[in-house]
Each structure stands twice: as structure tokens, then as C-alpha cells.
N, CA, C and O atoms as a CHARMM CRD file, in Angstrom:
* protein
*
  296
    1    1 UNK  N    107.27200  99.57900 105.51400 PROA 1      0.00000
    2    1 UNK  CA   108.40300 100.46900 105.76400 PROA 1      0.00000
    3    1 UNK  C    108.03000 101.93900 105.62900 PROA 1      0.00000
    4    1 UNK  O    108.65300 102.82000 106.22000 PROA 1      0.00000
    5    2 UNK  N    106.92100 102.18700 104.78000 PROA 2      0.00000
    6    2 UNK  CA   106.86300 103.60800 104.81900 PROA 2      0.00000
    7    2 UNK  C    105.23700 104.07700 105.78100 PROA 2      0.00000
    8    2 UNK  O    104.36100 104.89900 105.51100 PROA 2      0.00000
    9    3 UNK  N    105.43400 102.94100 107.15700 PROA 3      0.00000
   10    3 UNK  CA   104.47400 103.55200 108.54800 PROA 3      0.00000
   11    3 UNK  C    104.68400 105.29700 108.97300 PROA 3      0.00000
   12    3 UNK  O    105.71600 105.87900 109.30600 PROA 3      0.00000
   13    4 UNK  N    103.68700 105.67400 108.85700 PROA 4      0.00000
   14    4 UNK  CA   104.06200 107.05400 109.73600 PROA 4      0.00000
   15    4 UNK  C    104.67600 108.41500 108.79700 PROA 4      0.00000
   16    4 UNK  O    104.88100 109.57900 109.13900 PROA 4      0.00000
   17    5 UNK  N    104.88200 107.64900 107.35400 PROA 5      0.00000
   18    5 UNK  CA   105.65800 108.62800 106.29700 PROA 5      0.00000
   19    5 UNK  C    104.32100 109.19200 105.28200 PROA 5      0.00000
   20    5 UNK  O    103.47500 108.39400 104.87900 PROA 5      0.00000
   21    6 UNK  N    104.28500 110.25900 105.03600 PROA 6      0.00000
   22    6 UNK  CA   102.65900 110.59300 104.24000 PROA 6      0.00000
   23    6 UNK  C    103.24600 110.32100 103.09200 PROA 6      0.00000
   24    6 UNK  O    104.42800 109.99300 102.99400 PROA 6      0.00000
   25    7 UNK  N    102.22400 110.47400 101.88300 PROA 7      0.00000
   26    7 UNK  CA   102.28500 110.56900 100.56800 PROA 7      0.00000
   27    7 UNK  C    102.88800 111.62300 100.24100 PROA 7      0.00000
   28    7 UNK  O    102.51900 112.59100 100.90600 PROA 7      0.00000
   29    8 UNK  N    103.69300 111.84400  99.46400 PROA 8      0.00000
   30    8 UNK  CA   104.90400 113.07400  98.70700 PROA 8      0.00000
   31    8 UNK  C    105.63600 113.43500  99.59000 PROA 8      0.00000
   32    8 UNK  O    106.26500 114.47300  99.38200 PROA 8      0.00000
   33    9 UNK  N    105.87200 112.54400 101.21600 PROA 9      0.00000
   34    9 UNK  CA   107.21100 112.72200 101.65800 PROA 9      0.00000
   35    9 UNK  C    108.79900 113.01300 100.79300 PROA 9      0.00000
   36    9 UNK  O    109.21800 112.45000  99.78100 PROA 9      0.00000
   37   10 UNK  N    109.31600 113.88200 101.45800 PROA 10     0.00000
   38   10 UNK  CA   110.58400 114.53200 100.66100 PROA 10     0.00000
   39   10 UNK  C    111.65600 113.79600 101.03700 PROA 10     0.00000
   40   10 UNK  O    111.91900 113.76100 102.23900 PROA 10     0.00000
   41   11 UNK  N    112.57100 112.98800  99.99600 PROA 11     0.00000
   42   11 UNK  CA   113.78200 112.64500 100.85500 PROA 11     0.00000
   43   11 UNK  C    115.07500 113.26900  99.90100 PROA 11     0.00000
   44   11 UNK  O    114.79100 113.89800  98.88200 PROA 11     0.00000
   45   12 UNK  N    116.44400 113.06500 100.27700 PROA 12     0.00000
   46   12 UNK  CA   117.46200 113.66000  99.84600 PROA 12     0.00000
   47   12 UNK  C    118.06400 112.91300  99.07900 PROA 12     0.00000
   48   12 UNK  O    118.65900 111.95000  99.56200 PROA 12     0.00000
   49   13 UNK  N    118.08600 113.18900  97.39000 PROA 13     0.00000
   50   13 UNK  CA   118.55800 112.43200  96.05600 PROA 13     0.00000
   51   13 UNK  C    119.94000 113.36900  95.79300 PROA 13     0.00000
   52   13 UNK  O    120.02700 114.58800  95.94100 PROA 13     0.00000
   53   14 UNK  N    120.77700 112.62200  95.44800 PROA 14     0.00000
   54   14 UNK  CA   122.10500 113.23200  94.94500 PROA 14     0.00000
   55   14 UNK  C    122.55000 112.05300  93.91300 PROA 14     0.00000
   56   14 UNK  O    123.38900 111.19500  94.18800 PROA 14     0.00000
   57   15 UNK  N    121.89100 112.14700  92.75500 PROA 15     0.00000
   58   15 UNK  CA   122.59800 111.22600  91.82300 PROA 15     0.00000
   59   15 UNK  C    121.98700 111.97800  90.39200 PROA 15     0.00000
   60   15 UNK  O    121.09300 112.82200  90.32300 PROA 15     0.00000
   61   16 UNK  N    122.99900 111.21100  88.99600 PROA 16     0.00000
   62   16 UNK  CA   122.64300 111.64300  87.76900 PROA 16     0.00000
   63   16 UNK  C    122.25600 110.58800  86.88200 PROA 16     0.00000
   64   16 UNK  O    122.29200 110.68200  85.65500 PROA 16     0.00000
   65   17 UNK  N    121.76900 109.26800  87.72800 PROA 17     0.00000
   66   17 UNK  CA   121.47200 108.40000  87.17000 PROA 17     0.00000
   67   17 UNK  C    120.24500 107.49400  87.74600 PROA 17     0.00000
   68   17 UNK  O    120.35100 107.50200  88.97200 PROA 17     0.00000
   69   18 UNK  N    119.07600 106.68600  87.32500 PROA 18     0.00000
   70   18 UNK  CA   117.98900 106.14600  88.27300 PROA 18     0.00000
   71   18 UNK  C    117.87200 104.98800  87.56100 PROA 18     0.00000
   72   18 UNK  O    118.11100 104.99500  86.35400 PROA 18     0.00000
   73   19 UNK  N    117.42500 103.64900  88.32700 PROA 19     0.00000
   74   19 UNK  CA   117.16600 102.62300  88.21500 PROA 19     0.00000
   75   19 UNK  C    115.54400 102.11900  87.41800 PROA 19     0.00000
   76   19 UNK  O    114.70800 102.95400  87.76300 PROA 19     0.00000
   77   20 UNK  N    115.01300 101.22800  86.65600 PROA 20     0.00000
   78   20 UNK  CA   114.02600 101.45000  85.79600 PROA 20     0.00000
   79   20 UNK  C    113.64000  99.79400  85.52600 PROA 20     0.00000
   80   20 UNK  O    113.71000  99.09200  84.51700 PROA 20     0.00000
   81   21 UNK  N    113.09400  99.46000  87.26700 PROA 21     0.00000
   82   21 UNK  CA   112.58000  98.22400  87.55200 PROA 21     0.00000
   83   21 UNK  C    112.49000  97.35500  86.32100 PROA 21     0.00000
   84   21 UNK  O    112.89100  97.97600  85.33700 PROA 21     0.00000
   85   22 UNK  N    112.19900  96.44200  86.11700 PROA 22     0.00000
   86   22 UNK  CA   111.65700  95.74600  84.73700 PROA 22     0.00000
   87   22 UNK  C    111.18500  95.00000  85.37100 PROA 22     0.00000
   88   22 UNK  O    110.38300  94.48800  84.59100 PROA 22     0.00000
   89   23 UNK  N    111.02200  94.26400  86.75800 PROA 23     0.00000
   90   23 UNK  CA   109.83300  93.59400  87.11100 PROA 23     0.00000
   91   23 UNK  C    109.22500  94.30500  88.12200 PROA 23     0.00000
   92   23 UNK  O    109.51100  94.36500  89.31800 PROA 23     0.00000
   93   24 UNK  N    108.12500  94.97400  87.32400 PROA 24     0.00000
   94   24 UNK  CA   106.91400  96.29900  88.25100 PROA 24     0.00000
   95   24 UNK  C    106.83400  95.85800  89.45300 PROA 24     0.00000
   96   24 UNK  O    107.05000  96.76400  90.25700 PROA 24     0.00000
   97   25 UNK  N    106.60200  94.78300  89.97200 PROA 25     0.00000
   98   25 UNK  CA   105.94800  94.09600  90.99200 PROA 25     0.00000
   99   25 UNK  C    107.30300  94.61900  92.29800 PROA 25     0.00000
  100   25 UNK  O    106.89300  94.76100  93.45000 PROA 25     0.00000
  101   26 UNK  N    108.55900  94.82300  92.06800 PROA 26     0.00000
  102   26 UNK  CA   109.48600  94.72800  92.78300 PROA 26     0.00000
  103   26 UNK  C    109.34800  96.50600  93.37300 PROA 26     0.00000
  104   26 UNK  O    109.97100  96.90200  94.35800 PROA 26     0.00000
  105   27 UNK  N    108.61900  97.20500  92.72300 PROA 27     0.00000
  106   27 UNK  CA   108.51800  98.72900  92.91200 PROA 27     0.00000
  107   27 UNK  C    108.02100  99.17000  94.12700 PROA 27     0.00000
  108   27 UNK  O    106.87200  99.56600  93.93400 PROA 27     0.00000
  109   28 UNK  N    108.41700  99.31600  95.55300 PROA 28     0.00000
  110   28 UNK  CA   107.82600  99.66500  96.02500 PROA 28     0.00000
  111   28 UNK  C    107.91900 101.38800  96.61100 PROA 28     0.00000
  112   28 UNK  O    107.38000 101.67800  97.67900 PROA 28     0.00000
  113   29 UNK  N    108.59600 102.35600  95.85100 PROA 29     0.00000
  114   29 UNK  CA   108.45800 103.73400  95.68700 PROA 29     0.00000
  115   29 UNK  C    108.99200 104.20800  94.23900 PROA 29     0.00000
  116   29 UNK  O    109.98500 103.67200  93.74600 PROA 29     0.00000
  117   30 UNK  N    108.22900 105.32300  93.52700 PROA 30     0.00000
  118   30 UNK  CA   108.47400 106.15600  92.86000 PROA 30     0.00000
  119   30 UNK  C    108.61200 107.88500  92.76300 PROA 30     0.00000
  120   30 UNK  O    107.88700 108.62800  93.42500 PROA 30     0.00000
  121   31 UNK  N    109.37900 108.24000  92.07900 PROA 31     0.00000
  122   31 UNK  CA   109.54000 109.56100  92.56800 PROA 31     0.00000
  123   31 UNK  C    109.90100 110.53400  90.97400 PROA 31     0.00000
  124   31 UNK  O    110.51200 110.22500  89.95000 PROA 31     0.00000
  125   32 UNK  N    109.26500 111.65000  91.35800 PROA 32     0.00000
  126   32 UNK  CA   108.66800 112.35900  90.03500 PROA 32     0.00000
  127   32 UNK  C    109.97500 113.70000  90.02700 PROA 32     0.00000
  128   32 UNK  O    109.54700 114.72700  90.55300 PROA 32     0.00000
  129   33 UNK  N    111.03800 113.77800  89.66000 PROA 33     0.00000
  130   33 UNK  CA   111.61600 114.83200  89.70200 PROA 33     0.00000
  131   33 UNK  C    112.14400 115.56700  88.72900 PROA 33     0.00000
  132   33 UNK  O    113.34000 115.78200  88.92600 PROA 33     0.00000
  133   34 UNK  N    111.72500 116.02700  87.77100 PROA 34     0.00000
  134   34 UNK  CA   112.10900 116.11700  86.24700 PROA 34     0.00000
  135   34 UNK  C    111.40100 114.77200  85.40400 PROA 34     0.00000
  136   34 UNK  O    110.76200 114.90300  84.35900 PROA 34     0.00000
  137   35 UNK  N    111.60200 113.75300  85.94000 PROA 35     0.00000
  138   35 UNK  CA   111.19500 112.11200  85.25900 PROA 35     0.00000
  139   35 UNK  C    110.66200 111.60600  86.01400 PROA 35     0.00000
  140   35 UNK  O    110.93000 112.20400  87.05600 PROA 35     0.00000
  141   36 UNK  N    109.59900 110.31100  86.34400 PROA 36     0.00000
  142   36 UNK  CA   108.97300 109.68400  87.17100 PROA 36     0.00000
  143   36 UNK  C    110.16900 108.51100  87.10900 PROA 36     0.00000
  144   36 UNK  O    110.33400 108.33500  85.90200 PROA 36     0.00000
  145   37 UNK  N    110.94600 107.75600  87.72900 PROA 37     0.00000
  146   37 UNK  CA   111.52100 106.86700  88.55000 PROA 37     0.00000
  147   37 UNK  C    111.27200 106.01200  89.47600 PROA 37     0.00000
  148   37 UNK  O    110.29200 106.23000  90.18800 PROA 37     0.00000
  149   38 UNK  N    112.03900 104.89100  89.69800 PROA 38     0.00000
  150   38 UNK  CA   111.84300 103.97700  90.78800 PROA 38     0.00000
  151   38 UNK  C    112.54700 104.35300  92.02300 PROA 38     0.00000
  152   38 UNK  O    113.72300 104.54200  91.71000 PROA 38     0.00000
  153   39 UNK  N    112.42300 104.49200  92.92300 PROA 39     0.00000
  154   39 UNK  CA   113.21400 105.91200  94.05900 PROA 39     0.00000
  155   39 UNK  C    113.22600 104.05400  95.07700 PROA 39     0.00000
  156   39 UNK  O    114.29300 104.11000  95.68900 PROA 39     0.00000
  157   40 UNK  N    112.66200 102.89000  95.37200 PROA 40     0.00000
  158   40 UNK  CA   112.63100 102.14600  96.25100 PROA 40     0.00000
  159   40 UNK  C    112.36100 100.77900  95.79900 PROA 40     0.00000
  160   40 UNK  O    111.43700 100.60400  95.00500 PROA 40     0.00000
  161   41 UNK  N    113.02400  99.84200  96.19100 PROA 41     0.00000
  162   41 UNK  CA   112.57800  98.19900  95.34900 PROA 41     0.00000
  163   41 UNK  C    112.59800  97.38300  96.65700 PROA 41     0.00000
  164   41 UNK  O    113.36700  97.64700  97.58200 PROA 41     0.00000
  165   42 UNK  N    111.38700  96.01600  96.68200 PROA 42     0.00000
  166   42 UNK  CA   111.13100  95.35200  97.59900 PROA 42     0.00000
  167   42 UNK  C    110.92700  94.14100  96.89400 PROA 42     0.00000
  168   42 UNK  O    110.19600  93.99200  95.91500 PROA 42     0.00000
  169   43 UNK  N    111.83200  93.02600  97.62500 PROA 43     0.00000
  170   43 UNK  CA   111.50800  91.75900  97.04000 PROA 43     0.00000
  171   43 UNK  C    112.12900  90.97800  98.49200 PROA 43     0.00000
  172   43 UNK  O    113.27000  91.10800  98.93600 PROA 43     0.00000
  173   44 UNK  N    111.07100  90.18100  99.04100 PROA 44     0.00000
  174   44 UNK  CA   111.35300  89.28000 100.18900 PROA 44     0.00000
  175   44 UNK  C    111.75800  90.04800 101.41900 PROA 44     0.00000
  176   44 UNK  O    111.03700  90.91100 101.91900 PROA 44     0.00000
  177   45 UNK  N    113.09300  89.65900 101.94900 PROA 45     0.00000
  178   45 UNK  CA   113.62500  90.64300 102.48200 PROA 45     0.00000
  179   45 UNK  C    114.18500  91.22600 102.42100 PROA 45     0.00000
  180   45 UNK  O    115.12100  91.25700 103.21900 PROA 45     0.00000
  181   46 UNK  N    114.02700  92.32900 101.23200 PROA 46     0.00000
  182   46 UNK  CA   115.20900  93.07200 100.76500 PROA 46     0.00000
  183   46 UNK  C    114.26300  94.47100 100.43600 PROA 46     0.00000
  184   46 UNK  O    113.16600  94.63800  99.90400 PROA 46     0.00000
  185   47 UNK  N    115.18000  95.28400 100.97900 PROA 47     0.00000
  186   47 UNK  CA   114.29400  96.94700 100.63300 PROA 47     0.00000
  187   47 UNK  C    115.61800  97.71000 100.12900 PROA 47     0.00000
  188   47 UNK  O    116.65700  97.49000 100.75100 PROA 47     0.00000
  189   48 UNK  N    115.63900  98.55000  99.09300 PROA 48     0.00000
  190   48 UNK  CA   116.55500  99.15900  98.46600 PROA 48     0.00000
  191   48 UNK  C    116.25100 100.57800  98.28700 PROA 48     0.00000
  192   48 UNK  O    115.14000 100.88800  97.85800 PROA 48     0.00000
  193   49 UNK  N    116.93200 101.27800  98.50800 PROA 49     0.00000
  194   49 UNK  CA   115.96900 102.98900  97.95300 PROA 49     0.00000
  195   49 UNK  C    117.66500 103.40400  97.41600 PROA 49     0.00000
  196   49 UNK  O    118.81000 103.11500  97.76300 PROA 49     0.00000
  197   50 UNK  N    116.71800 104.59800  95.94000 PROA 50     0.00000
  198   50 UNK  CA   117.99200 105.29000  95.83000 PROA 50     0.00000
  199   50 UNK  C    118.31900 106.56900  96.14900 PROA 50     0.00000
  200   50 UNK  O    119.18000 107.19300  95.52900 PROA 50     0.00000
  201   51 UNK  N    117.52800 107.14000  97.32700 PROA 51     0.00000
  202   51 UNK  CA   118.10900 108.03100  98.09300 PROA 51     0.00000
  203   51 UNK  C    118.03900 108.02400  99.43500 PROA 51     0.00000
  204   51 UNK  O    117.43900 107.16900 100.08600 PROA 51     0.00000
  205   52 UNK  N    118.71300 109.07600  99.94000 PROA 52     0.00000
  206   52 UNK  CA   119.84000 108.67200 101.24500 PROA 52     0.00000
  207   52 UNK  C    118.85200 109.03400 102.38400 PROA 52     0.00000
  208   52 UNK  O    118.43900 110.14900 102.70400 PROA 52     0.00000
  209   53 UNK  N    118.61900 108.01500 102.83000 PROA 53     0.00000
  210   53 UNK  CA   117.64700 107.97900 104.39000 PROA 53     0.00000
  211   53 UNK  C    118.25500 109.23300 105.26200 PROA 53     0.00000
  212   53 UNK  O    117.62500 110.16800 105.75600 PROA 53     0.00000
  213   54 UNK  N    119.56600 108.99200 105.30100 PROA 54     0.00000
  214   54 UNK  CA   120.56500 109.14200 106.50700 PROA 54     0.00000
  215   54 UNK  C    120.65200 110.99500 106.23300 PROA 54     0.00000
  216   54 UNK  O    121.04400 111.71200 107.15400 PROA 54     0.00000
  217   55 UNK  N    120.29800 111.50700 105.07100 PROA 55     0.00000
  218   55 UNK  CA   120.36500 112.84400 105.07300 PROA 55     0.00000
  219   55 UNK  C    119.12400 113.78000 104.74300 PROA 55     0.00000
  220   55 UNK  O    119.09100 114.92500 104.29000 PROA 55     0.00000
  221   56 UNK  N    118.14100 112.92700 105.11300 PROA 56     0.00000
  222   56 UNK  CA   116.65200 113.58600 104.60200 PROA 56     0.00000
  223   56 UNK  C    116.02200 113.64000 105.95000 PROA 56     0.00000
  224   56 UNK  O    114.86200 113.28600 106.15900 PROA 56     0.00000
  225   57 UNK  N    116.79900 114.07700 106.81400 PROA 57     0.00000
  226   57 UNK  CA   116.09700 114.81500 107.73300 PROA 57     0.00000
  227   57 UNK  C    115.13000 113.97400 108.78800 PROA 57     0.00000
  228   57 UNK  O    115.59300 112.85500 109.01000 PROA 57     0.00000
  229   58 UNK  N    113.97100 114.24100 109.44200 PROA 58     0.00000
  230   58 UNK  CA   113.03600 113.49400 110.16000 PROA 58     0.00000
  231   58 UNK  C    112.24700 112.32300 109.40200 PROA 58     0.00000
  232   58 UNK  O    111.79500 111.32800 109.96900 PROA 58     0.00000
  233   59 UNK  N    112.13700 112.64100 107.81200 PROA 59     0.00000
  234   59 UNK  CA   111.63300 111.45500 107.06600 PROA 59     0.00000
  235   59 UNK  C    112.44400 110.54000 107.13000 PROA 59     0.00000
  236   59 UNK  O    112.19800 109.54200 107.80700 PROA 59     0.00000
  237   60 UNK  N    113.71300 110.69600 106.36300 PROA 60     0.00000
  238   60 UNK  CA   114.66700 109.38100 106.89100 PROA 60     0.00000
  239   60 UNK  C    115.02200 109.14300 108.19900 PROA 60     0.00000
  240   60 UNK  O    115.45000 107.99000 108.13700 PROA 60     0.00000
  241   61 UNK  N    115.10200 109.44400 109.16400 PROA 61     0.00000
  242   61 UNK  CA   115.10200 108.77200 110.41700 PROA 61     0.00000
  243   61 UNK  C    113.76200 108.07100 110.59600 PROA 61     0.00000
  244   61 UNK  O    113.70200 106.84600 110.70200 PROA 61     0.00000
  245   62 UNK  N    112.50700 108.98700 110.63500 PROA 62     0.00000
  246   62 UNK  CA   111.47700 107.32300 110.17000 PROA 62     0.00000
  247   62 UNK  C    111.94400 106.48000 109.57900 PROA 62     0.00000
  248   62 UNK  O    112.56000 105.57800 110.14600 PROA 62     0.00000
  249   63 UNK  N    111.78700 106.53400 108.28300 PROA 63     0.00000
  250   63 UNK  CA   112.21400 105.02600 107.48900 PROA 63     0.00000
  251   63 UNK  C    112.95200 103.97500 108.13000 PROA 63     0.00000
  252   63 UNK  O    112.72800 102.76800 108.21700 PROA 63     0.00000
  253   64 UNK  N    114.29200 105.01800 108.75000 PROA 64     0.00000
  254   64 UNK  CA   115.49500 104.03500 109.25300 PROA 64     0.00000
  255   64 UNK  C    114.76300 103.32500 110.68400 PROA 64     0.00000
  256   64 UNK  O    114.95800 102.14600 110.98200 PROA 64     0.00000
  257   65 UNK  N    113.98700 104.15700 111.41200 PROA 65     0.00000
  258   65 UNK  CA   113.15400 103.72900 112.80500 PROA 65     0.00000
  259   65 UNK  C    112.24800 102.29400 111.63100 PROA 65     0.00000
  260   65 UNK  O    111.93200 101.11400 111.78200 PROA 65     0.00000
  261   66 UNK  N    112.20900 102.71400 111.18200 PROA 66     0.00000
  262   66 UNK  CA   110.91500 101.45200 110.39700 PROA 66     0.00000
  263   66 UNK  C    111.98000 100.40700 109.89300 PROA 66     0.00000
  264   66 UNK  O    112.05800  99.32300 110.47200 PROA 66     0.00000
  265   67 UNK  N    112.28500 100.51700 109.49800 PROA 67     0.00000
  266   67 UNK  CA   113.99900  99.40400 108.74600 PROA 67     0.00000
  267   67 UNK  C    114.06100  98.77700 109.77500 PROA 67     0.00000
  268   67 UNK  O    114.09000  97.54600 109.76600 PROA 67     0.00000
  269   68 UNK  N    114.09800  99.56300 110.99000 PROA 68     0.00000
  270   68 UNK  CA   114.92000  98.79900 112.35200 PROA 68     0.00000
  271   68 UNK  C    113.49700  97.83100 112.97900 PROA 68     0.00000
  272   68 UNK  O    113.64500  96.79400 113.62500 PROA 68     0.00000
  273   69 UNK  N    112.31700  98.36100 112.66700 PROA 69     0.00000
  274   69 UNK  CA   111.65100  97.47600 113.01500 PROA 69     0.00000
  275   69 UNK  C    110.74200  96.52300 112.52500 PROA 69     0.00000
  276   69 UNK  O    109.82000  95.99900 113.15000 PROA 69     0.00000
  277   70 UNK  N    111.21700  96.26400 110.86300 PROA 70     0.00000
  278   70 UNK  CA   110.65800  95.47800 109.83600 PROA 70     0.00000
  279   70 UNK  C    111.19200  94.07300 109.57900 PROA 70     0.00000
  280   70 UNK  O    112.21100  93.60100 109.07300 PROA 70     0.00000
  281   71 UNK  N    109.75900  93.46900 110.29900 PROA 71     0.00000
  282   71 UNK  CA   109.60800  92.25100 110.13700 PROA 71     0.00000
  283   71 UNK  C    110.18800  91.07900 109.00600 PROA 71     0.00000
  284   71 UNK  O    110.24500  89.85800 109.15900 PROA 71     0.00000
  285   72 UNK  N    110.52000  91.75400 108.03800 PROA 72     0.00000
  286   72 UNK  CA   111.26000  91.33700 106.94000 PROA 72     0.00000
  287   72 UNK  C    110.09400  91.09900 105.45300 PROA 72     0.00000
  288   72 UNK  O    110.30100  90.82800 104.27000 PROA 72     0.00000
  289   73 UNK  N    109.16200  91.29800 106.06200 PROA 73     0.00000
  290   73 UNK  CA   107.47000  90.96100 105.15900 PROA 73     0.00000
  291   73 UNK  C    107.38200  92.23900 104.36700 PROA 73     0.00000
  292   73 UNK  O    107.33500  93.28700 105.01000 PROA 73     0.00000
  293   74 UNK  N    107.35200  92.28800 102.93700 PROA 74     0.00000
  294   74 UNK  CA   107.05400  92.99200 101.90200 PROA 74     0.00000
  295   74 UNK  C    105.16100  93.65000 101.79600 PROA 74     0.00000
  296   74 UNK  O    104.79600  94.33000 100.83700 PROA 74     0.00000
């Protein structure tokens, strides 16, 4: 899911609260903003992020282009 997106891509967070995996393995983004966090979780077919694709500009429209074309494979 993150084809075509570089390393320290920027996306758009609006919350006062973050999620704090307890099974590592499910982590598939973190994000350092004041605190290091779990910003994305992947298990089967399920991808979760906790910030907003839909308002981060050309990065989230990748992602969402990649969402739309993910095989469902972690």
C-alpha cells in the first residue's frame, strides 16, 4: 500500500489521541510527531491508518490509488 510513497511522506493528522499496537507484527506505519506512534495497522485484509488519506494532499490520493488497487495481501 505504500507503492510510489517515499520514506517520511507527510500525511494530515488531526487528533489528541494515538493507538499503541500491542501486537508489533500488526504495525505497518509509524509516525514521529512530538511521540513515535502507530500512524497504520495491517492484518490480512485489513489496512487501518490514523490519519486522513482524503486530506493529505497528492500522498493520500496515492495511498487511496493503492487501496483501490490492493490485492488484499499484507
Amino acid at each position: 500500500l505504500w507503492r510510489s510513497l517515499a520514506d517520511n511522506t507527510r500525511f494530515y493528522f488531526v487528533l489528541s489521541y494515538y493507538v499503541a499496537a500491542v501486537d508489533r507484527d500488526l504495525v505497518a506505519g509509524r509516525v514521529h510527531y512530538g511521540v513515535t506512534f502507530d500512524a497504520a495497522l495491517a492484518s490480512d485484509n485489513l489496512f487501518a491508518v490514523q490519519f486522513h488519506p482524503e486530506k493529505s494532499d497528492t500522498a493520500g490520493l496515492q495511498l487511496l490509488r493503492n487501496f483501490l488497487e490492493w490485492n488484499g495481501q499484507c
